[in-house]
Short mmCIF file of C-alpha atoms in Angstrom, two decimals:
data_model
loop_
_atom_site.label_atom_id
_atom_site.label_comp_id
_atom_site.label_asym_id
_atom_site.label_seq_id
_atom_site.Cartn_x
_atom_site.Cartn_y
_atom_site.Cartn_z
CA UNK A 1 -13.23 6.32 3.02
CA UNK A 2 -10.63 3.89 3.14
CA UNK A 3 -7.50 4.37 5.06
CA UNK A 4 -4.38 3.53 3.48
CA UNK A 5 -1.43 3.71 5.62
CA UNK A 6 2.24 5.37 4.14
CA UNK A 7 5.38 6.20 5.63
CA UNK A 8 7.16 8.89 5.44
CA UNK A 9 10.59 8.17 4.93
CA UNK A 10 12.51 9.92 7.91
CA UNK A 11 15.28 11.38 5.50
CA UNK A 12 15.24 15.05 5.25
CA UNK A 13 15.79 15.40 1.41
CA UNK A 14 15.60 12.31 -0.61
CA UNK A 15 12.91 9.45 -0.52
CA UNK A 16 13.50 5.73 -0.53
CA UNK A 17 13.80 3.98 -4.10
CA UNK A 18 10.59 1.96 -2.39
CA UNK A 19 8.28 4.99 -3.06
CA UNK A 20 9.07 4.49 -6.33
CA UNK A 21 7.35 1.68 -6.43
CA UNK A 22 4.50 3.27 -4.99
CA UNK A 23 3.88 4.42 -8.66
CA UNK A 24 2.06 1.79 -10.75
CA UNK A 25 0.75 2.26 -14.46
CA UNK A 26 -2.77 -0.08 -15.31
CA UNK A 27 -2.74 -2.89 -17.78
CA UNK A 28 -5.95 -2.78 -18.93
CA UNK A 29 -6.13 -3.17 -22.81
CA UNK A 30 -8.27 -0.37 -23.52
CA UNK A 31 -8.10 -0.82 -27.40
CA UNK A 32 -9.80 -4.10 -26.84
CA UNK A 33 -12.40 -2.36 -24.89
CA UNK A 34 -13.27 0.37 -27.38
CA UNK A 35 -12.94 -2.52 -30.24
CA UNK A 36 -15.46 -4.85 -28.23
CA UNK A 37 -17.73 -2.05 -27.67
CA UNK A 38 -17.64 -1.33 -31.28
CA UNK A 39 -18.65 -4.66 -32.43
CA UNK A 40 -21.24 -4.82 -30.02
CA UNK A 41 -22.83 -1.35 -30.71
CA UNK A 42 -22.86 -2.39 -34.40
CA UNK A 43 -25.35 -5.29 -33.63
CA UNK A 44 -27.64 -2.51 -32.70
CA UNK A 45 -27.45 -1.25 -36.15
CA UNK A 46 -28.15 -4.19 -38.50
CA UNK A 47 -31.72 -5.93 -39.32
CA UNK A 48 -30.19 -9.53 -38.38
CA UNK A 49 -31.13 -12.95 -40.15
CA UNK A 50 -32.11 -14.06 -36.24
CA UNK A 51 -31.82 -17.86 -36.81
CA UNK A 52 -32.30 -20.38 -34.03
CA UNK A 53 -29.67 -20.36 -31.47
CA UNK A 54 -26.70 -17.83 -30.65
CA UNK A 55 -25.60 -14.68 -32.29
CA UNK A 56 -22.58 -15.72 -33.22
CA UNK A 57 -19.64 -13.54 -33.30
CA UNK A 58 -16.16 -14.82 -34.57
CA UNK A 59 -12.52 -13.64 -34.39
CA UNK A 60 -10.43 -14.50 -37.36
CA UNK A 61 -6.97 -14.06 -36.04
CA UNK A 62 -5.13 -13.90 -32.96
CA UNK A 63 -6.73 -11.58 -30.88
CA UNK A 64 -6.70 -12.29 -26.66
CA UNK A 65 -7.15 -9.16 -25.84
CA UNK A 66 -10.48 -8.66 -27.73
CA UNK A 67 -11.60 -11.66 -27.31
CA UNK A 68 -11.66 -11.72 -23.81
CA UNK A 69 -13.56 -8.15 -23.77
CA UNK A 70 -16.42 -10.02 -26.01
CA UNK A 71 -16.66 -12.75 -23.40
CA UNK A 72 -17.12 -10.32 -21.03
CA UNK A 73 -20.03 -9.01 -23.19
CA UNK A 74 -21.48 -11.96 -24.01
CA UNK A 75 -21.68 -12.67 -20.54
CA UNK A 76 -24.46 -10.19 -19.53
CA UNK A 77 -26.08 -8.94 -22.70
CA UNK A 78 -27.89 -10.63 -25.37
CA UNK A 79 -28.36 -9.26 -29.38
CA UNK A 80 -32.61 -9.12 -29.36
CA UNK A 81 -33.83 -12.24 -27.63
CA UNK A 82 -30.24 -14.42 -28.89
CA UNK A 83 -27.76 -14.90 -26.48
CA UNK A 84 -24.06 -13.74 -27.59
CA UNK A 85 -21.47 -16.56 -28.83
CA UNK A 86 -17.76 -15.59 -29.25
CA UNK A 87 -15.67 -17.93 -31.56
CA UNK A 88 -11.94 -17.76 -32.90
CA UNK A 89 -10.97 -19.65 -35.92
CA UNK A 90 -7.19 -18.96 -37.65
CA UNK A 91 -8.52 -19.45 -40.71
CA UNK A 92 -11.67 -18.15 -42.41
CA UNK A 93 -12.59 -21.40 -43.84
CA UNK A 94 -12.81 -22.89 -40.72
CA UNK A 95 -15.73 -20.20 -40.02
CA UNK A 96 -19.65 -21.81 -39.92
CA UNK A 97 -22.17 -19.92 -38.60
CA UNK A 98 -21.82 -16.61 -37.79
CA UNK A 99 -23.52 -13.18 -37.84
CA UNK A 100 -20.26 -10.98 -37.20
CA UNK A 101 -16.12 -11.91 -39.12
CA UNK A 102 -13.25 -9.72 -37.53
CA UNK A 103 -10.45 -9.79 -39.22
CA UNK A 104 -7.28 -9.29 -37.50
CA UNK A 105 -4.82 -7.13 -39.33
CA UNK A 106 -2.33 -9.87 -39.99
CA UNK A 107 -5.11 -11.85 -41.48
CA UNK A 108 -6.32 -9.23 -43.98
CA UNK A 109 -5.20 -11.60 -47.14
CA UNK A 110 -8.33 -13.59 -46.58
CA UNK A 111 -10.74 -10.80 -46.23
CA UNK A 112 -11.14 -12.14 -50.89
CA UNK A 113 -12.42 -15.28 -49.04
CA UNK A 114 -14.19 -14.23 -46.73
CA UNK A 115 -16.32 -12.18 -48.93
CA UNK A 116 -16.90 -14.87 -51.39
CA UNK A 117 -17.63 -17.29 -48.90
CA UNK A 118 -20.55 -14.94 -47.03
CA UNK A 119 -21.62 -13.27 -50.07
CA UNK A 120 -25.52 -12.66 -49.49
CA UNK A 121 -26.12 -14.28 -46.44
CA UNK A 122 -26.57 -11.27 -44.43
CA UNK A 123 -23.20 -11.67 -42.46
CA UNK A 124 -20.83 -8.50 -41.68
CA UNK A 125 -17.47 -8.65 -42.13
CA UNK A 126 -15.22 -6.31 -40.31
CA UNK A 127 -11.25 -5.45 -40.89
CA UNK A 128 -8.46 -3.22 -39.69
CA UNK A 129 -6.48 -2.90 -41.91
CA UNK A 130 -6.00 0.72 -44.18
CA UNK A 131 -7.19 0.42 -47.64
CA UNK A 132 -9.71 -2.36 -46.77
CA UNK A 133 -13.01 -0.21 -46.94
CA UNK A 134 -12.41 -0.08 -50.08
CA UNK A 135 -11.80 -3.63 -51.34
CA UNK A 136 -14.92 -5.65 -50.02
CA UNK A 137 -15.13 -4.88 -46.09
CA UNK A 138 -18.27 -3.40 -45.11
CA UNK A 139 -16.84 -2.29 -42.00
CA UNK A 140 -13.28 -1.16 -41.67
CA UNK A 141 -11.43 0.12 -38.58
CA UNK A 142 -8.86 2.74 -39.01
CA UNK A 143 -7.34 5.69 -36.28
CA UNK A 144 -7.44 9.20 -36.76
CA UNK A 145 -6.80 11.47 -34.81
CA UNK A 146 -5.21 9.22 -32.05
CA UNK A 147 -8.85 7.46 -32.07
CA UNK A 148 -9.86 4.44 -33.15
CA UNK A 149 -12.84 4.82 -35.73
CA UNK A 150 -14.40 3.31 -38.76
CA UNK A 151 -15.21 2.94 -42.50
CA UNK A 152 -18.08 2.02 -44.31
CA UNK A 153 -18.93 0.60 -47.82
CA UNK A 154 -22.13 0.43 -48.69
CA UNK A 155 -22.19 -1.81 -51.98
CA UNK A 156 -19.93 -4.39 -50.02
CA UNK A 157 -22.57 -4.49 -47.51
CA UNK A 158 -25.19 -4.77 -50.19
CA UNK A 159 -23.41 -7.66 -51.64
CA UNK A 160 -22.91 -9.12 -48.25
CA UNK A 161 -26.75 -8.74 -47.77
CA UNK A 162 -26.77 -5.87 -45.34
CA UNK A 163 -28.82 -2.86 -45.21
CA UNK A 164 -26.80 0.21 -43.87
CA UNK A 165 -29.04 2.74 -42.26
CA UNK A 166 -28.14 6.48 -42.24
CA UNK A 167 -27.75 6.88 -38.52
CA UNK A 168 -24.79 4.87 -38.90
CA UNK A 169 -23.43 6.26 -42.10
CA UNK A 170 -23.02 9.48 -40.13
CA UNK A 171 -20.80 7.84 -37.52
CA UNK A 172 -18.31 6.77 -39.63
CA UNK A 173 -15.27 8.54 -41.01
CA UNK A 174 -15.41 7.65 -44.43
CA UNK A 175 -18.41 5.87 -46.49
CA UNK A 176 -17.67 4.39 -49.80
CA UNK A 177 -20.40 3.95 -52.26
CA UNK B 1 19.95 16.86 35.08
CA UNK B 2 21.24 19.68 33.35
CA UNK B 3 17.84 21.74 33.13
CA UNK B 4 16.99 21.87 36.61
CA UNK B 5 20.81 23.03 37.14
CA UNK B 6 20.02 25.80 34.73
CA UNK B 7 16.70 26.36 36.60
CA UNK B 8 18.62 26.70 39.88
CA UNK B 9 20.80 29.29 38.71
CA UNK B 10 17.73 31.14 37.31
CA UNK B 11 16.79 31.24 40.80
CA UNK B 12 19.24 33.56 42.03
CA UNK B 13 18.92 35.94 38.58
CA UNK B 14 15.58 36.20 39.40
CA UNK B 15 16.37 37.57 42.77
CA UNK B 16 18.20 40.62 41.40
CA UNK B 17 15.86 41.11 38.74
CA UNK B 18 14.02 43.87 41.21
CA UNK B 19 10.21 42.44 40.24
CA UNK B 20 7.24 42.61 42.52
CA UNK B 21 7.58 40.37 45.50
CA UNK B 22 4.60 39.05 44.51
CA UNK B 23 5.38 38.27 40.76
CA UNK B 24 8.54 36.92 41.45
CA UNK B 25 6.79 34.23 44.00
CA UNK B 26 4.55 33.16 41.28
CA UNK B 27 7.90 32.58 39.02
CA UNK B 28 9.71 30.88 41.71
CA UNK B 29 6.44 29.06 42.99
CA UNK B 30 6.69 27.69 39.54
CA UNK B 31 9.77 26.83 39.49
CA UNK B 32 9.66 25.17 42.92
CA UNK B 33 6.81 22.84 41.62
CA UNK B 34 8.62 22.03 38.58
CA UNK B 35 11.46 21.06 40.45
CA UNK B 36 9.64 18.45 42.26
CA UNK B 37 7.64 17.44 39.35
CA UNK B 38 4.33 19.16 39.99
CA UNK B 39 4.10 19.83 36.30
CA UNK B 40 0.39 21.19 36.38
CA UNK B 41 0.81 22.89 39.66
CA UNK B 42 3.45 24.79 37.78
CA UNK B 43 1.88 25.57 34.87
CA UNK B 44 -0.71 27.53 36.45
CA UNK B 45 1.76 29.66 38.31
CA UNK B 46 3.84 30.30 35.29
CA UNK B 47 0.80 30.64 33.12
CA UNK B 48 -0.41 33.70 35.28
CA UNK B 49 3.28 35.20 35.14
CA UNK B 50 2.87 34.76 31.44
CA UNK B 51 -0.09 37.12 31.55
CA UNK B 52 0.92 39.79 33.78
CA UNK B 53 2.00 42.98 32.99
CA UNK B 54 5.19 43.29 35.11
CA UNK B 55 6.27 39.96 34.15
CA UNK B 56 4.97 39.20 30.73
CA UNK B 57 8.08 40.43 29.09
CA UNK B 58 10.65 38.78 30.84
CA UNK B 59 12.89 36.09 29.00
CA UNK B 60 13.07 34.33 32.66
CA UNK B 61 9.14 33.51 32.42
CA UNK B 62 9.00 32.60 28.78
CA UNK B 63 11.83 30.35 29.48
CA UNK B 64 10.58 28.75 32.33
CA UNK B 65 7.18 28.45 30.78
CA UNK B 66 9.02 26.38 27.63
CA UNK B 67 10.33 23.73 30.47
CA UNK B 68 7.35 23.44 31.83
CA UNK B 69 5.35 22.79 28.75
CA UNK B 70 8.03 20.58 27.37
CA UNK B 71 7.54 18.14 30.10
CA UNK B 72 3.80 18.36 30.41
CA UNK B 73 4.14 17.10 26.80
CA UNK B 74 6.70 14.75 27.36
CA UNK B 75 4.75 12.89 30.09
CA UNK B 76 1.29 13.38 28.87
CA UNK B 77 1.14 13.78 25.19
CA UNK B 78 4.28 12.60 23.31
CA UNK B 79 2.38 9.37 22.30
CA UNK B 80 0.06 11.88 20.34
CA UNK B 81 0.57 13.40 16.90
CA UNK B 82 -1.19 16.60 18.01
CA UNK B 83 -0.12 18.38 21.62
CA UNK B 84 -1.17 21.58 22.87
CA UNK B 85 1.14 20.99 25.49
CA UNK B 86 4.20 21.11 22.78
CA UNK B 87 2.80 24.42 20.65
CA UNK B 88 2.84 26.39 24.10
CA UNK B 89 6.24 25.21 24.51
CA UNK B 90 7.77 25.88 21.36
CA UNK B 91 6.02 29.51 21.59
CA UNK B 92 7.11 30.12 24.74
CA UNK B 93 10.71 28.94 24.19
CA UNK B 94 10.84 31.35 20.81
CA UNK B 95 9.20 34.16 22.68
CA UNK B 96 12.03 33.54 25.21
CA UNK B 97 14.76 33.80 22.52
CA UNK B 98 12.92 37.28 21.47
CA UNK B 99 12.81 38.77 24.66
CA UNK B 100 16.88 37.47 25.18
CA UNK B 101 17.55 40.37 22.48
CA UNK B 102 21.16 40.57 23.19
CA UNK B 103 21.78 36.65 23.48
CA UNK B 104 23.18 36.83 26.89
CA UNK B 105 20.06 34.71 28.41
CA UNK B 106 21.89 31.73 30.48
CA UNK B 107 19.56 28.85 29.67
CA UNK B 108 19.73 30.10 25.90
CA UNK B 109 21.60 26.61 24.78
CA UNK B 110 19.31 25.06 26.19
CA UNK B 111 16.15 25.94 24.56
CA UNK B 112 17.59 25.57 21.39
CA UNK B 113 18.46 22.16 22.47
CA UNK B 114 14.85 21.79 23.50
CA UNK B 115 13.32 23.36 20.52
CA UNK B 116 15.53 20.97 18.32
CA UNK B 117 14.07 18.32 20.22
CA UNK B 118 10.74 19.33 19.99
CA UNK B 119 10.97 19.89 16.08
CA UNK B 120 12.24 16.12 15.89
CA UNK B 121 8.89 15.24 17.68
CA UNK B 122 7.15 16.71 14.67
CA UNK B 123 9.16 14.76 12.17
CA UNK B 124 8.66 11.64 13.65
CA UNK B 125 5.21 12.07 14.57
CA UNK B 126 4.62 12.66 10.51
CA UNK B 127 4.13 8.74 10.13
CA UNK B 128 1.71 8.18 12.83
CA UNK B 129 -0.87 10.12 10.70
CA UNK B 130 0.48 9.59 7.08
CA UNK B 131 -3.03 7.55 5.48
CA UNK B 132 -5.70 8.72 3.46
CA UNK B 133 -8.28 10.08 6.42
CA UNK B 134 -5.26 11.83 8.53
CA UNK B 135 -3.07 13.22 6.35
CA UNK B 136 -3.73 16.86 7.21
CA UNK B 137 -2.09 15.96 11.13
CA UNK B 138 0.51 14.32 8.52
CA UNK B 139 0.95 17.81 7.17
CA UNK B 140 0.55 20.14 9.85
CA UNK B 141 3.53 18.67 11.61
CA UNK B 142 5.68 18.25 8.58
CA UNK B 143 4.94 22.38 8.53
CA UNK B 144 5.17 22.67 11.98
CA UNK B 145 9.03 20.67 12.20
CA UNK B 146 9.94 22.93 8.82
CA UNK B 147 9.24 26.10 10.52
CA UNK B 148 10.92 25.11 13.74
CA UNK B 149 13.86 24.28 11.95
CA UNK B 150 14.34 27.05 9.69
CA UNK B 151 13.87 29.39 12.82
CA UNK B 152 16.50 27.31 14.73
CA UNK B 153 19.36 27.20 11.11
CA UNK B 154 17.85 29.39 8.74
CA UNK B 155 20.38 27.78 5.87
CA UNK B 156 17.56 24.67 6.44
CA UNK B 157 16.50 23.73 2.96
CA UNK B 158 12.70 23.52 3.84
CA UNK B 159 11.58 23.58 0.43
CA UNK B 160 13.53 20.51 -0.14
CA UNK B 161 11.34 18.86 2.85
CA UNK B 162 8.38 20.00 1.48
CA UNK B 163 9.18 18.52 -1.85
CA UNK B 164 9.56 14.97 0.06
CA UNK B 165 6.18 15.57 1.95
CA UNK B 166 4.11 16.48 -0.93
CA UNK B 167 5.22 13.81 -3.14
CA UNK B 168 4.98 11.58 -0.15
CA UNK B 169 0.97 12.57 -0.07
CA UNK B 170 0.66 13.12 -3.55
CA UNK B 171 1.84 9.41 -4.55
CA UNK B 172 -0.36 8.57 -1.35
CA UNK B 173 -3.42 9.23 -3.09
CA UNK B 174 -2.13 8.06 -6.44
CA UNK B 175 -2.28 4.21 -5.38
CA UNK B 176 -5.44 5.21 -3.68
CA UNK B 177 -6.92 6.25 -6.98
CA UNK B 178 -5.20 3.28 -8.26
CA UNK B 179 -7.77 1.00 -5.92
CA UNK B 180 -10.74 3.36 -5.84
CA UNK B 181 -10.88 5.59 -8.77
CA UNK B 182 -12.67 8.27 -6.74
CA UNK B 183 -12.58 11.43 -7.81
CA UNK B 184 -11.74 12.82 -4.51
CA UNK B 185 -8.26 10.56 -4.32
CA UNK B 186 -7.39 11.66 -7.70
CA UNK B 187 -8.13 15.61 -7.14
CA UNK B 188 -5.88 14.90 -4.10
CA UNK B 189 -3.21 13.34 -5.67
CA UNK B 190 -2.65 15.96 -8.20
CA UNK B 191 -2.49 19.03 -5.63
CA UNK B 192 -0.17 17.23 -3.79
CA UNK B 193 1.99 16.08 -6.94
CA UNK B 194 1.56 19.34 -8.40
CA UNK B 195 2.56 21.44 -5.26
CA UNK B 196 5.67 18.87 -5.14
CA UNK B 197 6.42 19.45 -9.24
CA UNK B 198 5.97 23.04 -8.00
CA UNK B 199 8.82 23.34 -6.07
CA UNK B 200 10.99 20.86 -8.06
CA UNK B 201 9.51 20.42 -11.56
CA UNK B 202 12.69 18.62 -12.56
CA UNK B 203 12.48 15.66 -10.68
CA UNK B 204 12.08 12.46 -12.01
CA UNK B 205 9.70 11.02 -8.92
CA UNK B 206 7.37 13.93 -9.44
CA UNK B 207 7.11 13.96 -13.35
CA UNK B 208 7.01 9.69 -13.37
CA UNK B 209 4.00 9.84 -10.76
CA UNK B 210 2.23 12.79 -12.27
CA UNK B 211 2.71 11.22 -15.89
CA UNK B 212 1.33 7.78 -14.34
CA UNK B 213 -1.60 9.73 -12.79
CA UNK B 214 -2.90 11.01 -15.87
CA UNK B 215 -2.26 7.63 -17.95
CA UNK B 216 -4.06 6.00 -14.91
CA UNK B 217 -6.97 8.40 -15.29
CA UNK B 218 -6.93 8.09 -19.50
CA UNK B 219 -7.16 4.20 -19.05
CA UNK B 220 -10.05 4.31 -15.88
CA UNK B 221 -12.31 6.55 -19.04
CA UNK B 222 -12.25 3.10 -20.91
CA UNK B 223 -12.02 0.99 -17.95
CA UNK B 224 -15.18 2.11 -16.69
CA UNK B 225 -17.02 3.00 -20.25
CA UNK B 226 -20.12 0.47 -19.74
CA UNK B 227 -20.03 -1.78 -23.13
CA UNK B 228 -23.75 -0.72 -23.68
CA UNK B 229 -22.48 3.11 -24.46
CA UNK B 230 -24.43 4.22 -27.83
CA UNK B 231 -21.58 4.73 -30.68
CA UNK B 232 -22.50 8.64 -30.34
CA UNK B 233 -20.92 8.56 -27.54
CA UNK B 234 -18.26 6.84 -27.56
CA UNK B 235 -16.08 9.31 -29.34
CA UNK B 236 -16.82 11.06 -26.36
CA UNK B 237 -14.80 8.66 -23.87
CA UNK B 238 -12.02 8.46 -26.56
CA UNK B 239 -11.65 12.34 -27.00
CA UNK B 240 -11.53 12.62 -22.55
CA UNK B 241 -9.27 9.55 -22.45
CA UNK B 242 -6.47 10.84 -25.85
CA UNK B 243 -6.70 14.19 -23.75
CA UNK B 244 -4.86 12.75 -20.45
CA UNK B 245 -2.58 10.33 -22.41
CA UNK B 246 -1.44 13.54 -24.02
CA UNK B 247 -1.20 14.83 -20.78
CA UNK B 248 0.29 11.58 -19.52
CA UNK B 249 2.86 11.87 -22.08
CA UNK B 250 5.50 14.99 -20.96
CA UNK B 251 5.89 14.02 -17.87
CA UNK B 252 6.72 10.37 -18.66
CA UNK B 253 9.21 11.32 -21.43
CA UNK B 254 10.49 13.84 -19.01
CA UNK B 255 11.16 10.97 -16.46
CA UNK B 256 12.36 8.37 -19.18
CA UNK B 257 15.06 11.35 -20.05
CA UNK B 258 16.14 11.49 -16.92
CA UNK B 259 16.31 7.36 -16.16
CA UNK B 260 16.18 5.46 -19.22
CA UNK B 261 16.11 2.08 -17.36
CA UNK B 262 13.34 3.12 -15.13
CA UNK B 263 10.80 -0.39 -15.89
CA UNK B 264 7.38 1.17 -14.74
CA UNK B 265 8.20 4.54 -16.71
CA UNK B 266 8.87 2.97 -19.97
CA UNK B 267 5.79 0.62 -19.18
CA UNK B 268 3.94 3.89 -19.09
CA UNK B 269 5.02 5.40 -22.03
CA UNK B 270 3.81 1.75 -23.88
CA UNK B 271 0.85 2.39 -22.46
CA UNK B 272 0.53 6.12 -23.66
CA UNK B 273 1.15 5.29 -26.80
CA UNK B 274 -0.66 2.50 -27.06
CA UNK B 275 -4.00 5.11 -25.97
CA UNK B 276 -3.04 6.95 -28.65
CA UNK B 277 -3.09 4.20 -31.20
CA UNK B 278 0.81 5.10 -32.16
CA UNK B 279 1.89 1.91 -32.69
CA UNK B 280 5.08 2.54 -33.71
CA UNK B 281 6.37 4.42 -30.51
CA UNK B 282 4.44 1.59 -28.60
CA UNK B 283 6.33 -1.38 -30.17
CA UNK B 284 9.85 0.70 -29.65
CA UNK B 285 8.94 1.09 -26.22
CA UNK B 286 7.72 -2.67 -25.93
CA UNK B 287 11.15 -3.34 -26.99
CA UNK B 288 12.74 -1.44 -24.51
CA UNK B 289 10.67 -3.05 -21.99
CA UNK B 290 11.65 -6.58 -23.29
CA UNK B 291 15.26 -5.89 -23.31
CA UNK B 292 14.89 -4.45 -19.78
CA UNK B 293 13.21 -7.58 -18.45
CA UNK B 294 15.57 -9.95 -19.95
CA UNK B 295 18.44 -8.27 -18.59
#
């Protein structure tokens, strides 16, 4: 075990202000994590259009925090035999290939685009933004019960290409048809 | 020096005192060999007085016993934080002070003055253990100078100095758990905190570093959730890591309502509420923390 060394301040009823610095609260942006973890676990649950080169997964929006937990992903694991590309465009035109659109919230007025623009190809587009389940998303985050979970809509994924398999309809909070 | 003056007059008490020739010798041999510094000589002579039946109730050989043990510690052990050599003294000097029922005991100032002395040894020998493997020395003698001390002025607030000690060990282990996330630092950290919000659940030290504890524990759940965690599960590290944010959270509002300019506090509560996906408190208290920084 380590040893960590502390003094004790020699005052008989009231510590230094310096212990208060002894307290320290962690950075760490979990939503990012649980986010990045989504995206990743829902490349698990997709028959993919595997193409030559990288599984490509792209950020529409300004999004550090999540984008630096992909990079961490796509830095050790790899979607079946492709290895994982992260890319951030402002715009959704700007998108080329890709397997996987997030949306940031202040972005959602070009989710219309985005669905036009991927329509059939087999590419899933993800938002977070209430409401958007409904409106051509096939994947929509939204928190309930202080937890960050997800919608589904299974004719936008049809139009999008996408097969949604039961195991995953059960994992979501709300499926539209 | 102003014991061995004592001592001397103790010499002629002990001559009236009407004890077995041979008993008194051993009391006076002891104090002969103190006198000239034969600390170890003496302890064995005052050491069988302590244990005989004619004797072993006299203030006189308590007393003497205290001196003696007092400077066996002070030339042999006061460089360590644990001293048999200073428990036989402060025993013997408070079974002296029994025995001297009526207070009229001639050396009683000064054992007090000794036992006062001895007590500070404990205090100050608290930060030659304070780390994560010898805490427990830490501890004894942070017990050991808070029952002195209440014995010698009974008004002594020792609760107060427990407080201080606990919280002391408590946010010890905190920024332990900070660097190691073991679950042994973090079980540690919370009896300590716990036993210090236990005696003083109102202050803000001990409800910021408990309410830090738990958001540091909510945050390590996500920290450490490996990316490759099947989405089954991870409701599972969300539910265990909402739990302690919510657990996080009383004890860092608590805190904030007592200092409302406290930085790492209201850097906290962003973070608690930022867990819990309530954006709203999160960007008021990201506010707060911007107006704080810029001040």
């Amino acid at each position: 075990m380590r040893r960590i060394v502390f003094l004790f301040i020699i005052s008989f009823l009231t510590l230094s202000t310096d212990l208060v610095e002894y307290a320290y609260f962690q950075k760490d942006d979990t939503q990012a994590k649980i986010k990045a973890t989504f995206l990743y676990g829902f490349t698990k649950y997709f028959d993919w259009n595997s193409g030559d080169g990288d599984f490509v997964i792209t950020i529409v929006g300004d999004a550090p925090g999540l984008i630096a937990e992909l990079n961490r992903i796509s830095s050790t694991k790899k979607v079946g035999a492709q290895k994982i590309s992260i890319q951030n465009h402002p715009n959704i035109k700007d998108v080329d290939k890709t397997n996987i659109v997030f949306i940031t919230p202040d972005k959602s007025a070009q989710l219309n685009d985005a669905v036009a623009k991927f329509k059939g190809k087999g590419i899933l587009i993800i938002t977070e933004k209430q409401g958007l389940a409904k409106v051509g998303a096939t994947i929509n985050f939204v928190v309930d019960d202080n937890k960050q979970k997800f919608e589904l809509n299974k004719s936008a994924a049809s139009k999008a290409g996408l097969t949604i398999g039961s195991s995953l309809e059960k994992l979501a909070l709300n499926v539209y048809n | 020096m102003r014991v061995c003056k004592h001592i001397s007059l103790l010499v002629l008490l002990l001559l009236g005192a009407g004890h077995s020739f041979a008993q008194v010798s051993k009391l006076e041999k002891a104090l002969e060999l103190y006198r000239e510094k034969q600390l170890d000589s003496a302890r064995v002579y005052i050491d069988s007085a302590a244990v005989n039946a004619q004797t072993r109730n006299e203030y006189n050989v308590w007393m003497v016993r205290g001196f003696v043990y007092k400077d066996l510690y002070r030339s042999k052990e006061s460089a360590k934080p644990i001293s048999a050599y200073r428990h036989v003294a402060v025993e013997s000097f408070k079974q002296a002070l029994a025995l001297d029922t009526f207070a009229k005991g001639s050396q009683r100032e000064g054992i007090v003055q000794s036992l006062k002395f001895l007590a500070s040894t404990y205090h100050n020998d608290i930060n030659k253990t304070l780390d994560t493997v010898n805490y427990q020395v830490s501890l004894d003698n942070a017990a050991n100078y808070a029952k002195l001390t209440k014995f010698l002025t009974p008004d002594f607030n020792d609760k107060a100095y427990h407080y201080d000690v606990y919280l002391t060990v408590g946010s010890m282990f905190e920024k332990e758990y900070e660097r190691s996330s073991t679950k042994f630092t973090l079980d540690l950290a919370k009896a300590y905190l716990f036993k210090a919000h236990d005696i003083d659940s109102s202050s803000f030290l001990v409800n910021k570093d408990l309410g830090l504890l738990y958001y540091n524990q909510a945050v390590e759940i996500i920290r450490k959730m490996d990316v490759d965690v099947s989405l089954e599960e991870l409701p599972v590290y969300q539910d265990r890591s909402v739990k302690l944010a919510k657990q996080a959270l009383p004890y860092l509002l608590k805190a904030h309502n007592m200092n409302n300019q406290d930085k790492v506090v209201i850097e906290g509560l962003m973070g608690v509420y930022y867990l819990l996906n309530e954006m709203e408190l999160y960007n008021q208290f990201k506010k707060k923390s911007e107006e704080l920084r810029d001040k």
